[in-house]
Tab-separated table of N, CA and C in Angstrom:
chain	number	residue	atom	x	y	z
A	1	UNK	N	-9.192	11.174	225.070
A	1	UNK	CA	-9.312	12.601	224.859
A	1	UNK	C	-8.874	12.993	223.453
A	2	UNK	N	-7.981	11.993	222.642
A	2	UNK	CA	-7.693	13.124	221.486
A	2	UNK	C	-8.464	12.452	220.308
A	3	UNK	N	-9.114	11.133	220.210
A	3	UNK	CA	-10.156	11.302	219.281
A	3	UNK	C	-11.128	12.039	219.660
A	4	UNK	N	-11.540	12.448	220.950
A	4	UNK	CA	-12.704	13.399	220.842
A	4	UNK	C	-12.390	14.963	220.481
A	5	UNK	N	-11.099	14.940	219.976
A	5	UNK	CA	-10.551	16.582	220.120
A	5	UNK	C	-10.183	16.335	218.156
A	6	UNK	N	-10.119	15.400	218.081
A	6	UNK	CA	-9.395	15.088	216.734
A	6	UNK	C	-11.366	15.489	215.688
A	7	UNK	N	-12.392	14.935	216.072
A	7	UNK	CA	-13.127	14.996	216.046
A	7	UNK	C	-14.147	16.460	215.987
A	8	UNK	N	-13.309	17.077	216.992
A	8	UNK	CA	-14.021	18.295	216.937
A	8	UNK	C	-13.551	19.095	215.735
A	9	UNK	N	-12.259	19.090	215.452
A	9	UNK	CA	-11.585	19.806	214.190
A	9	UNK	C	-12.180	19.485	213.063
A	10	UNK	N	-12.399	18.094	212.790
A	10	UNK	CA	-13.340	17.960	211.299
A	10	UNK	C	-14.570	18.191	211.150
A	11	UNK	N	-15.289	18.662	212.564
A	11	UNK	CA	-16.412	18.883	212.651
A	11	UNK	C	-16.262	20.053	212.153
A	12	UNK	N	-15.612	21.168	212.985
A	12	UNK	CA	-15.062	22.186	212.429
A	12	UNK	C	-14.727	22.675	211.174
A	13	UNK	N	-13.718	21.954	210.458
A	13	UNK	CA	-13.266	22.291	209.427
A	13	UNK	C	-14.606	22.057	208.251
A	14	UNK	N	-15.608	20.889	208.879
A	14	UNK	CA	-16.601	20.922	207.684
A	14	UNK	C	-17.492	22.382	207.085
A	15	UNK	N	-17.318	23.164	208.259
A	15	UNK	CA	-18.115	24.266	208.325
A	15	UNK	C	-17.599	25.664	207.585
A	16	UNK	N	-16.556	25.261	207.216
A	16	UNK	CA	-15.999	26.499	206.570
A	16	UNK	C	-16.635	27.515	205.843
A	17	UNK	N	-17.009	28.229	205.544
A	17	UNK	CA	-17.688	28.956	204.691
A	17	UNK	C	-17.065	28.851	203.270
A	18	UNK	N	-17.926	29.480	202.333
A	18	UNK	CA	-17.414	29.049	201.029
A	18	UNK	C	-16.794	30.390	200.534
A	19	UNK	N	-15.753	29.655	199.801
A	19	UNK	CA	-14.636	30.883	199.117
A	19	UNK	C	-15.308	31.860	198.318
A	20	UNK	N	-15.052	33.078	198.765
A	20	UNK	CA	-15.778	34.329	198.254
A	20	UNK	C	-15.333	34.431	196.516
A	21	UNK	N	-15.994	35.392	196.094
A	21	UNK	CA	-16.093	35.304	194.252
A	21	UNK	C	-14.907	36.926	194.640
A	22	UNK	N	-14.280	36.805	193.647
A	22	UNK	CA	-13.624	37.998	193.521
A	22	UNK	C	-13.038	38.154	191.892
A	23	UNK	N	-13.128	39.734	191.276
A	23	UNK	CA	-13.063	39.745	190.048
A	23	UNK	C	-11.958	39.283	189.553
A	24	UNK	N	-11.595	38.934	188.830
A	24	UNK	CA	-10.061	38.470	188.222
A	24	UNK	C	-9.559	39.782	188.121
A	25	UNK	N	-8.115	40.072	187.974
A	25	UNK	CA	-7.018	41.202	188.354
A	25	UNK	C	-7.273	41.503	187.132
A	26	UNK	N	-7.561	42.775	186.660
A	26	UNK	CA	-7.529	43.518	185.289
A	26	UNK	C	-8.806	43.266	184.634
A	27	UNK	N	-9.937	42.891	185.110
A	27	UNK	CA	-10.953	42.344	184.066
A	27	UNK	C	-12.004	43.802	184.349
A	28	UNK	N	-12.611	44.246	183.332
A	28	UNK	CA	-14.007	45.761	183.680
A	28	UNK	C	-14.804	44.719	184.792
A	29	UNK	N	-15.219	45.417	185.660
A	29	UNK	CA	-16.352	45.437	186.318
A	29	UNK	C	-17.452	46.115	186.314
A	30	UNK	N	-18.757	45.612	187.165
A	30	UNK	CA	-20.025	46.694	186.932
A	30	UNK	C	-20.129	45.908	188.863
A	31	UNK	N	-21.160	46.711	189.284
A	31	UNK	CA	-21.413	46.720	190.500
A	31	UNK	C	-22.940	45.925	190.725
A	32	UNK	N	-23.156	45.297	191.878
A	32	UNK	CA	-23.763	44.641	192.161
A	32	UNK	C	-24.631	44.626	193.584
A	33	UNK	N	-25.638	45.029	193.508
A	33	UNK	CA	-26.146	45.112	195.196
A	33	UNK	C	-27.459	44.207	195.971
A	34	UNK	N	-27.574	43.316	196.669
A	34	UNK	CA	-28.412	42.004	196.732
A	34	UNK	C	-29.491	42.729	197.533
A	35	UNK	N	-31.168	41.933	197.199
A	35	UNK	CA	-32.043	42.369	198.107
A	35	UNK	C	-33.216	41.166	197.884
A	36	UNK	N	-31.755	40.442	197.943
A	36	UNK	CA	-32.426	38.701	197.959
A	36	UNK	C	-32.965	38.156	199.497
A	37	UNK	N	-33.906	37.632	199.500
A	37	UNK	CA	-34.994	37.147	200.699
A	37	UNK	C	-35.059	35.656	201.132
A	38	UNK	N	-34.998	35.361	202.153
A	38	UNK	CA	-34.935	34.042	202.600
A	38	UNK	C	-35.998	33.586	203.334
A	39	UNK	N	-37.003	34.167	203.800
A	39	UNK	CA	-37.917	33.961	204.816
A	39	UNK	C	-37.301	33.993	206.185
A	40	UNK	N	-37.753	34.788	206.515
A	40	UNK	CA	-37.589	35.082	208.346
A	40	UNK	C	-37.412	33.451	209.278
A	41	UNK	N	-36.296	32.546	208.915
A	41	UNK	CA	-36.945	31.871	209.254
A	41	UNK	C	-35.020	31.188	209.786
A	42	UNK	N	-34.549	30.943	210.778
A	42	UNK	CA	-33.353	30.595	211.334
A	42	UNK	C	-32.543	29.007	210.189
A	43	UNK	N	-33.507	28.662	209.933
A	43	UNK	CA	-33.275	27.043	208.933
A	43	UNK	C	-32.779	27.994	207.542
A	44	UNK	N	-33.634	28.712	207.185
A	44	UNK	CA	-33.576	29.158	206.046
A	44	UNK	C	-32.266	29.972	205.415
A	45	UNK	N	-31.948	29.808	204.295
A	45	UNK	CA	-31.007	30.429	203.795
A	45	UNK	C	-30.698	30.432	202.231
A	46	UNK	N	-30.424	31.265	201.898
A	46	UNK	CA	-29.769	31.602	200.215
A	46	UNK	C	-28.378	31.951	200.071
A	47	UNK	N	-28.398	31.823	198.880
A	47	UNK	CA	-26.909	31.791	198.444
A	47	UNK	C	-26.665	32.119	196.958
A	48	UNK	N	-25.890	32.924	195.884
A	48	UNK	CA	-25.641	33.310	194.609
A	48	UNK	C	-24.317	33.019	194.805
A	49	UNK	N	-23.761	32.085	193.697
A	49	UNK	CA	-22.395	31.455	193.681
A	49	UNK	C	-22.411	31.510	191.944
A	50	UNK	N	-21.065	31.766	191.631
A	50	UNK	CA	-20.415	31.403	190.393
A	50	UNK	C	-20.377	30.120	189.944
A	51	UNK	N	-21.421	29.455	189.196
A	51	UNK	CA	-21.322	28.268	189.220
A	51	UNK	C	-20.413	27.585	188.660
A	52	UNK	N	-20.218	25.867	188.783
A	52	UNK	CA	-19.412	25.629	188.589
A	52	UNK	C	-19.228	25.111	186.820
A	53	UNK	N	-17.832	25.144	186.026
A	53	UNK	CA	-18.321	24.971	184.621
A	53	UNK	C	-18.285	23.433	184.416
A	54	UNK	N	-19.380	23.438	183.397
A	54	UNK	CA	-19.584	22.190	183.193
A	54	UNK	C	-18.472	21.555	182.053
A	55	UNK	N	-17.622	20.500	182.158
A	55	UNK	CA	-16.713	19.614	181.257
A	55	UNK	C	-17.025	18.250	181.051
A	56	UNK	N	-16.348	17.561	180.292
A	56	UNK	CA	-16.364	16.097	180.248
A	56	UNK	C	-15.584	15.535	180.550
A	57	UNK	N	-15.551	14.694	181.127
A	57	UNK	CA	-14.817	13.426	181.753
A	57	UNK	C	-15.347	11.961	181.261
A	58	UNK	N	-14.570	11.211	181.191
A	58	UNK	CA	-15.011	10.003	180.184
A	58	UNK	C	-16.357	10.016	179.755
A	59	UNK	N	-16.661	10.692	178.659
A	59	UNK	CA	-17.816	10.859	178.069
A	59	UNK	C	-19.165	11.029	178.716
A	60	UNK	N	-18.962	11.641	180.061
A	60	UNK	CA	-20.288	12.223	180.878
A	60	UNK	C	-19.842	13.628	181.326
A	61	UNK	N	-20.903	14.253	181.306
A	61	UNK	CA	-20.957	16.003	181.301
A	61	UNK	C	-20.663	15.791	183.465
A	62	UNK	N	-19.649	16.712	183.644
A	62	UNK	CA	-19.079	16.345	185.016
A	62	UNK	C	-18.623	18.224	185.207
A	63	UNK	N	-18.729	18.347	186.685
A	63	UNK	CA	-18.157	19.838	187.282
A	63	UNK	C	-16.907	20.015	186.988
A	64	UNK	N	-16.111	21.302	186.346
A	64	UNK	CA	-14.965	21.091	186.239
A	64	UNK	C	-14.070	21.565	187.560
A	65	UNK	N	-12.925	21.237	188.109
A	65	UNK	CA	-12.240	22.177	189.334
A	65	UNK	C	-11.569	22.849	188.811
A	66	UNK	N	-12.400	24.037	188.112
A	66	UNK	CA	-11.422	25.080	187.419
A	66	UNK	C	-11.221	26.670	188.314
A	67	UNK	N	-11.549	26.298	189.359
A	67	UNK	CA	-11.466	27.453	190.657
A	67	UNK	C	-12.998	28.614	190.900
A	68	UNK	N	-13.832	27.771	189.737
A	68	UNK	CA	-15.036	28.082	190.371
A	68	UNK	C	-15.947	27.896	191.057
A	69	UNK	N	-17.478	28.454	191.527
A	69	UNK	CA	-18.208	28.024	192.256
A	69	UNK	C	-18.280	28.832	193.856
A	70	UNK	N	-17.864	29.660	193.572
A	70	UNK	CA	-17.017	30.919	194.576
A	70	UNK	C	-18.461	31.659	195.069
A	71	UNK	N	-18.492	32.245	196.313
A	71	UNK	CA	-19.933	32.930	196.228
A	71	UNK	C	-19.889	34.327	196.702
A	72	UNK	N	-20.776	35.026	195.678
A	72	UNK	CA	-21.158	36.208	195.680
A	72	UNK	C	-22.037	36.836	196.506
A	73	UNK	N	-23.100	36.125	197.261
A	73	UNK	CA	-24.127	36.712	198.390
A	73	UNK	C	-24.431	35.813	198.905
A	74	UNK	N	-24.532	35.708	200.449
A	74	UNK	CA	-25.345	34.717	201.174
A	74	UNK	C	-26.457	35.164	201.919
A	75	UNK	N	-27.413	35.017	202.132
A	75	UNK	CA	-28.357	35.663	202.616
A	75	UNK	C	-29.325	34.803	204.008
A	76	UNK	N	-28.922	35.297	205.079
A	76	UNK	CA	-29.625	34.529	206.306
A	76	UNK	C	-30.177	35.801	207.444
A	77	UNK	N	-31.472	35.055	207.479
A	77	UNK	CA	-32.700	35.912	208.624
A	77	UNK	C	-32.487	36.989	207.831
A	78	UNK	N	-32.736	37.150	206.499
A	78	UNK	CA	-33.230	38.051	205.227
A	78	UNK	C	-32.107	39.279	205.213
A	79	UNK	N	-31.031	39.159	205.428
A	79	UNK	CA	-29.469	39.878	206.200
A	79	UNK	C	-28.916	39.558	204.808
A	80	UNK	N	-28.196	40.405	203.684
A	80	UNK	CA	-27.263	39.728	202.970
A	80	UNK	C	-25.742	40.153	203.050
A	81	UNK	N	-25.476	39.268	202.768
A	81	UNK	CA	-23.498	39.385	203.154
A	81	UNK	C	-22.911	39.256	201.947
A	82	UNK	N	-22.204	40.174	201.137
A	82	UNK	CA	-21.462	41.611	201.564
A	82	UNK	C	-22.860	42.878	201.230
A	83	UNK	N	-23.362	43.274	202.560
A	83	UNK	CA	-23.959	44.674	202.343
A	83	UNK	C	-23.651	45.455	201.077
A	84	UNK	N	-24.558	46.406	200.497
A	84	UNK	CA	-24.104	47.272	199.629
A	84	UNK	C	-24.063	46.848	198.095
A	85	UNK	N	-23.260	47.821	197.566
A	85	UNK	CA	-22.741	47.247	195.885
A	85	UNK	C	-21.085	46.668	196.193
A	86	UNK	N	-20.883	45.739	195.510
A	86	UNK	CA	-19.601	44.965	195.371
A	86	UNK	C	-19.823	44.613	194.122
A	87	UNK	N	-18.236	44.336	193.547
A	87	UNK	CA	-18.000	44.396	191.990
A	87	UNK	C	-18.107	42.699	191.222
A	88	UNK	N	-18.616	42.954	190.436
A	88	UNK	CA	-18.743	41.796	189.376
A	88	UNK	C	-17.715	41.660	188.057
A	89	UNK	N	-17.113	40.976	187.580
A	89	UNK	CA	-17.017	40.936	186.434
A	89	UNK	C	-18.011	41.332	185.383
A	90	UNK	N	-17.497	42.219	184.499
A	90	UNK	CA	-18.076	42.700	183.437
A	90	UNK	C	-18.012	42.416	182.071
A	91	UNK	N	-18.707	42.423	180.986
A	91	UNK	CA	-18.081	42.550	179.625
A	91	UNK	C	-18.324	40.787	179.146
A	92	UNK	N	-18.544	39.898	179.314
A	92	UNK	CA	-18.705	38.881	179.328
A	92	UNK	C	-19.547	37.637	179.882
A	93	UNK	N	-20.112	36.880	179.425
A	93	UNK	CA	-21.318	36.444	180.247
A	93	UNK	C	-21.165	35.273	181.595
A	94	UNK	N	-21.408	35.156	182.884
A	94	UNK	CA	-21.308	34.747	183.516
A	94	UNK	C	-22.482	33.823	184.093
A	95	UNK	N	-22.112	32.070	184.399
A	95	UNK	CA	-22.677	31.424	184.816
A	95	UNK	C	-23.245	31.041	186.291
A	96	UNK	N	-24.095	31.811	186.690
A	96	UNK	CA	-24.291	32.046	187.895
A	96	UNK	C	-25.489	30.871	188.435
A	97	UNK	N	-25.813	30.714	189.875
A	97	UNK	CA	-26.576	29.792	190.495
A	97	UNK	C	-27.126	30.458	191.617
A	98	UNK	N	-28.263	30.136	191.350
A	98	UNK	CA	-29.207	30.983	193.034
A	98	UNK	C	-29.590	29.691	193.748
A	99	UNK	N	-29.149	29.208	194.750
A	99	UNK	CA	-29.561	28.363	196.007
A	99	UNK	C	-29.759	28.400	196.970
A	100	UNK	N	-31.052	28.027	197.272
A	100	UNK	CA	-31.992	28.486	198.406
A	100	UNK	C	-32.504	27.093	199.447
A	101	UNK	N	-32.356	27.006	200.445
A	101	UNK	CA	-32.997	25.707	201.707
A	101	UNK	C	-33.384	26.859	202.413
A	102	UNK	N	-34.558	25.864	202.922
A	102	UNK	CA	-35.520	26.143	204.189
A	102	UNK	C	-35.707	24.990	204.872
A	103	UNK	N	-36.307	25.101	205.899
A	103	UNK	CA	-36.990	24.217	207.058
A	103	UNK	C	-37.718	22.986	206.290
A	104	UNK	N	-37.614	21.946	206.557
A	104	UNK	CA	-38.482	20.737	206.534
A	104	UNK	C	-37.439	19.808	205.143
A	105	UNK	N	-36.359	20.075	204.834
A	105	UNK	CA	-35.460	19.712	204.312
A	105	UNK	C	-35.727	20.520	202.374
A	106	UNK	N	-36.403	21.163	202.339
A	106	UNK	CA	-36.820	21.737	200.924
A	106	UNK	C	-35.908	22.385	200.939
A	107	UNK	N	-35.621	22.555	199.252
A	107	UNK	CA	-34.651	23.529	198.377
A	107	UNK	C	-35.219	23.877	196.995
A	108	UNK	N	-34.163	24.863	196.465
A	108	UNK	CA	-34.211	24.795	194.979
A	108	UNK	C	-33.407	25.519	194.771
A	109	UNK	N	-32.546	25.559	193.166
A	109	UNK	CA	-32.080	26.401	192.642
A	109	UNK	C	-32.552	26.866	191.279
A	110	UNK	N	-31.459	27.813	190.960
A	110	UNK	CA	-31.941	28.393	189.620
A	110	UNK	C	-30.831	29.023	189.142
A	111	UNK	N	-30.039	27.922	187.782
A	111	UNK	CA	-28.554	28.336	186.929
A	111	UNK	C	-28.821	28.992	185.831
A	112	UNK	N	-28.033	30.173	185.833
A	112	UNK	CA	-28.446	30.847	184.505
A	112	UNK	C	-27.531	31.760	184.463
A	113	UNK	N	-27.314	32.137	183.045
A	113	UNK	CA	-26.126	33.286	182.305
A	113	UNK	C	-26.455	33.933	182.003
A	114	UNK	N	-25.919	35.257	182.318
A	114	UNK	CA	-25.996	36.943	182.457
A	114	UNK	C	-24.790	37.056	182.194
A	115	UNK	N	-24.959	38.742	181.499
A	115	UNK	CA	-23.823	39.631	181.098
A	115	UNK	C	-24.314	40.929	181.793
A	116	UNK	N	-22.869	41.707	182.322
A	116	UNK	CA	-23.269	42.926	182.887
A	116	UNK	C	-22.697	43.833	182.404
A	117	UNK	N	-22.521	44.935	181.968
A	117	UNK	CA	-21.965	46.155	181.497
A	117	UNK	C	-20.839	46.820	182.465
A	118	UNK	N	-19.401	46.726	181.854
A	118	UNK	CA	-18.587	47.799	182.155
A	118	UNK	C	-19.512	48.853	183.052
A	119	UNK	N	-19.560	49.432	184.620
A	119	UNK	CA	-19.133	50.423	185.078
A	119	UNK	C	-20.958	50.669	185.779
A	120	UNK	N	-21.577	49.837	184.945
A	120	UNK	CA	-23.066	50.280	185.595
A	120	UNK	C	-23.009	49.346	186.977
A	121	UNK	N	-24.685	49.744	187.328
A	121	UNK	CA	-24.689	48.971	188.602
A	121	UNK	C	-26.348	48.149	188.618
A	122	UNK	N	-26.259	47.208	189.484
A	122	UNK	CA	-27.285	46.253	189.242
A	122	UNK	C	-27.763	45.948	190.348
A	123	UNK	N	-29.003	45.187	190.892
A	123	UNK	CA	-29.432	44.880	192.077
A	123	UNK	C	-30.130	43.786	191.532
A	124	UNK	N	-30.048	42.767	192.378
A	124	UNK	CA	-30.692	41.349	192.379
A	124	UNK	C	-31.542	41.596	193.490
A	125	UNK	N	-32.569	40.904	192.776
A	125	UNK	CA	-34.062	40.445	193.729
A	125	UNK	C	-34.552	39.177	193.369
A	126	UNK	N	-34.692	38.741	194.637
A	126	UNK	CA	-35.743	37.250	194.669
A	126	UNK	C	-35.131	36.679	195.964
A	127	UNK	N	-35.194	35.469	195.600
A	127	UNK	CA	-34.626	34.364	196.890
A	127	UNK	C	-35.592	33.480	197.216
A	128	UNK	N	-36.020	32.338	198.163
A	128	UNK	CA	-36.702	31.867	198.293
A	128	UNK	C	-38.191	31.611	198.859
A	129	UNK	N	-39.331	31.933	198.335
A	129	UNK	CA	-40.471	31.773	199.147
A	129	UNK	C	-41.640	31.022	199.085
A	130	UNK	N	-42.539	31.247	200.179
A	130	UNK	CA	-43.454	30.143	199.940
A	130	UNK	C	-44.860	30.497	198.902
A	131	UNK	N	-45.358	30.029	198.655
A	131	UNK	CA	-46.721	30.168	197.548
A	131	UNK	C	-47.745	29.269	197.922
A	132	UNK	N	-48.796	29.868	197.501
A	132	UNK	CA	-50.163	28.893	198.212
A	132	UNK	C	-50.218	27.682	196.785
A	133	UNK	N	-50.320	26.687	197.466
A	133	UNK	CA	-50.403	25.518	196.731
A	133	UNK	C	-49.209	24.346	195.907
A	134	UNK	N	-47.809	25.485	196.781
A	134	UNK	CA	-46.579	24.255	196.439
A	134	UNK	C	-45.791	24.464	197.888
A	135	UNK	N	-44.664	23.747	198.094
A	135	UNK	CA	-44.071	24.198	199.243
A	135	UNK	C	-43.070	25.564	198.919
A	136	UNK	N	-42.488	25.658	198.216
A	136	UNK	CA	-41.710	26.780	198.121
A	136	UNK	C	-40.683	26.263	196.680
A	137	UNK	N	-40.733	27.937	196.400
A	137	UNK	CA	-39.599	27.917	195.037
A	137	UNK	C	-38.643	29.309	195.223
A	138	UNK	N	-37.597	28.911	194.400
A	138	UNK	CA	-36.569	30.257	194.374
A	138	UNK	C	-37.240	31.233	193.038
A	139	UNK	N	-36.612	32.119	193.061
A	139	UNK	CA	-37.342	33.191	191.584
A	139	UNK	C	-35.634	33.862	191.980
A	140	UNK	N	-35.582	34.830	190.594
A	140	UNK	CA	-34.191	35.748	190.912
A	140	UNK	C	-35.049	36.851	189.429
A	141	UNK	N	-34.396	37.935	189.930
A	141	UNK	CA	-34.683	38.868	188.779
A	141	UNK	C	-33.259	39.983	188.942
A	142	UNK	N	-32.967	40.486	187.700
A	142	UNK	CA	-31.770	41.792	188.195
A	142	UNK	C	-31.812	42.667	187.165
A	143	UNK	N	-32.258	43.535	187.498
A	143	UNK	CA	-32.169	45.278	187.279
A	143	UNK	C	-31.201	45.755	186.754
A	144	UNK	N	-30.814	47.108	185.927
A	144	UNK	CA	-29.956	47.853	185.740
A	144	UNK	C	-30.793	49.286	186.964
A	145	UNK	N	-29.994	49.175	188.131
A	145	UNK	CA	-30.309	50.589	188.764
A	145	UNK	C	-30.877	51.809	188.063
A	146	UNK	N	-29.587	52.197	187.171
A	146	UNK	CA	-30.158	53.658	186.920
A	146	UNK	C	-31.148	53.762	185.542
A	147	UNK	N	-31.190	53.026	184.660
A	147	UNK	CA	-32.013	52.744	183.355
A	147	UNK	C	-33.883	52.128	184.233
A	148	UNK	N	-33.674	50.702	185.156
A	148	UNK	CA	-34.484	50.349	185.717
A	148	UNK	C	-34.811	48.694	184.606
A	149	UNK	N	-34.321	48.759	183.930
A	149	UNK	CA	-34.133	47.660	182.765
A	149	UNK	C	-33.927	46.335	183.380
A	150	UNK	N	-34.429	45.350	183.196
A	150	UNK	CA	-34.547	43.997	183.852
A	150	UNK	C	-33.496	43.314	182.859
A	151	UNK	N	-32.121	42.734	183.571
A	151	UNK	CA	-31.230	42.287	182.763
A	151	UNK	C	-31.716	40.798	182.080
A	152	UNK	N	-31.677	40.486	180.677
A	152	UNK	CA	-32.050	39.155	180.326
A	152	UNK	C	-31.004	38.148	180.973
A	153	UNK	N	-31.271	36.807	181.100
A	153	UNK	CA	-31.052	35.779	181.631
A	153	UNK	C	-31.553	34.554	181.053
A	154	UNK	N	-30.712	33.818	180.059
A	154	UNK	CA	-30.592	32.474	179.672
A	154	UNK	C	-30.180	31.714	180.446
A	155	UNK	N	-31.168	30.783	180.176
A	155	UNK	CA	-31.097	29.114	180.733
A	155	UNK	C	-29.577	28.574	180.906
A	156	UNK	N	-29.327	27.532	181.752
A	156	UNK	CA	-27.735	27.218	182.200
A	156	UNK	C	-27.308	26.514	180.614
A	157	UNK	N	-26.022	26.932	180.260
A	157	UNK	CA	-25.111	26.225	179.398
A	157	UNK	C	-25.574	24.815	179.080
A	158	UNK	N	-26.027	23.445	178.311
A	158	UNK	CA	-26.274	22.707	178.264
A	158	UNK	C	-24.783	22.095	177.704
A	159	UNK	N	-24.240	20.969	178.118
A	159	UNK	CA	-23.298	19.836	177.068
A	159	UNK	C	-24.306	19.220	176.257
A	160	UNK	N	-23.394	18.918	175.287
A	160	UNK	CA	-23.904	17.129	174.452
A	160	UNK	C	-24.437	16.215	175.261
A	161	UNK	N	-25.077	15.643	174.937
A	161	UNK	CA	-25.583	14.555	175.917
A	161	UNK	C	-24.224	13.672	176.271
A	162	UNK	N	-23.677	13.173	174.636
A	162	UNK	CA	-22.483	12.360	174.560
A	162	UNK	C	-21.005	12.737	174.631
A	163	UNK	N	-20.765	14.352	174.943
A	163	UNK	CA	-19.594	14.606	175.673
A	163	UNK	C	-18.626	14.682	174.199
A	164	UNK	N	-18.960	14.303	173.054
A	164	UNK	CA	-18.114	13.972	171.566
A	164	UNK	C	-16.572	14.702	172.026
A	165	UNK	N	-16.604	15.454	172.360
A	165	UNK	CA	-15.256	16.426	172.411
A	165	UNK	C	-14.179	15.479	173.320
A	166	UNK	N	-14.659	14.364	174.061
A	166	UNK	CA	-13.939	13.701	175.371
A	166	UNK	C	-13.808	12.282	174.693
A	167	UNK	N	-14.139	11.922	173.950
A	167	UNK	CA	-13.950	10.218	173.539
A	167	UNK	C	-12.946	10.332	173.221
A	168	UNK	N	-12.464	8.603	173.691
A	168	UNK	CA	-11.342	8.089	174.016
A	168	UNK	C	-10.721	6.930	172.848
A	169	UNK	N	-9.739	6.803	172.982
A	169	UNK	CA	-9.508	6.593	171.361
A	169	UNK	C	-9.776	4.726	171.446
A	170	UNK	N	-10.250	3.857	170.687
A	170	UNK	CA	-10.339	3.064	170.538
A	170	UNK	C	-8.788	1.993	170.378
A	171	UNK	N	-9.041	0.911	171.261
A	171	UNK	CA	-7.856	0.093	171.150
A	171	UNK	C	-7.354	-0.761	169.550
């Protein structure tokens, strides 16, 4: 009985949900409201997380555990969680990740850096869907609400290939 009970807990504990994004204490915020899409579909699901920053470790570009990777919207049976506008960090540009699975084991994401303005408010659209002639891709787009202005969005942070900043000193 208690490996099968010991068993159920790590089954358990694998399932945790992932640690919510919350602004750092004192930093401007701007507001944020999701109307990201998953397909009607119980398998299916999305997700917008703070991605994680990229560092070096013996001269290969590696995730850092610098307490990011935190998530900002999850979105299942086209439902997103936290309803509404909730606050973002502002004033500075942020490395964000849209990840999306569906049914038949398909995914995709899409990493990219945005800056949001002190005090305005924004709405994200996209999430994952299907298209005639591939199986499915993610898209993301985000708005300034009251202007209607489509916020720009650069490609994810790239490292060095060779990490130069991390080499190790020769014997």
């Amino acid at each position: 009985m208690k490996p099968l009970y010991l068993c159920s807990i790590l089954l358990l504990a694998g399932c945790a949900p992932a640690p919510k994004y919350l602004v750092p204490a004192g930093a401007p915020h701007a507001l944020i409201r999701s109307e990201l899409v998953s397909m009607e579909n119980y398998r299916n699901g999305v997700s917008l997380v703070e991605a994680d920053a990229i560092g070096c470790k013996y001269g290969k570009p590696v995730a850092t555990a610098s307490g990011e990777g935190k998530q900002l919207v999850s979105v299942h049976k086209n439902v997103s969680t936290p309803e509404g506008f909730f606050p973002i960090e502002a004033g500075k540009p942020l490395h964000l990740e849209l990840r999306g699975a569906a049914n038949a084991n398909r995914s995709c994401s899409i990493s990219f850096v945005s800056e949001f303005a002190p005090g305005a408010r924004y709405v994200i659209k996209g999430g994952i869907v299907d298209i005639p002639g591939s199986l499915s891709r993610c898209y993301i787009d985000i708005f300034n609400v009251d202007s209607g202005v489509r916020v720009p969005m650069a490609n994810e942070p790239k490292m060095e290939s060779n990490c130069a900043q991390d080499r190790l000193p020769t014997l």
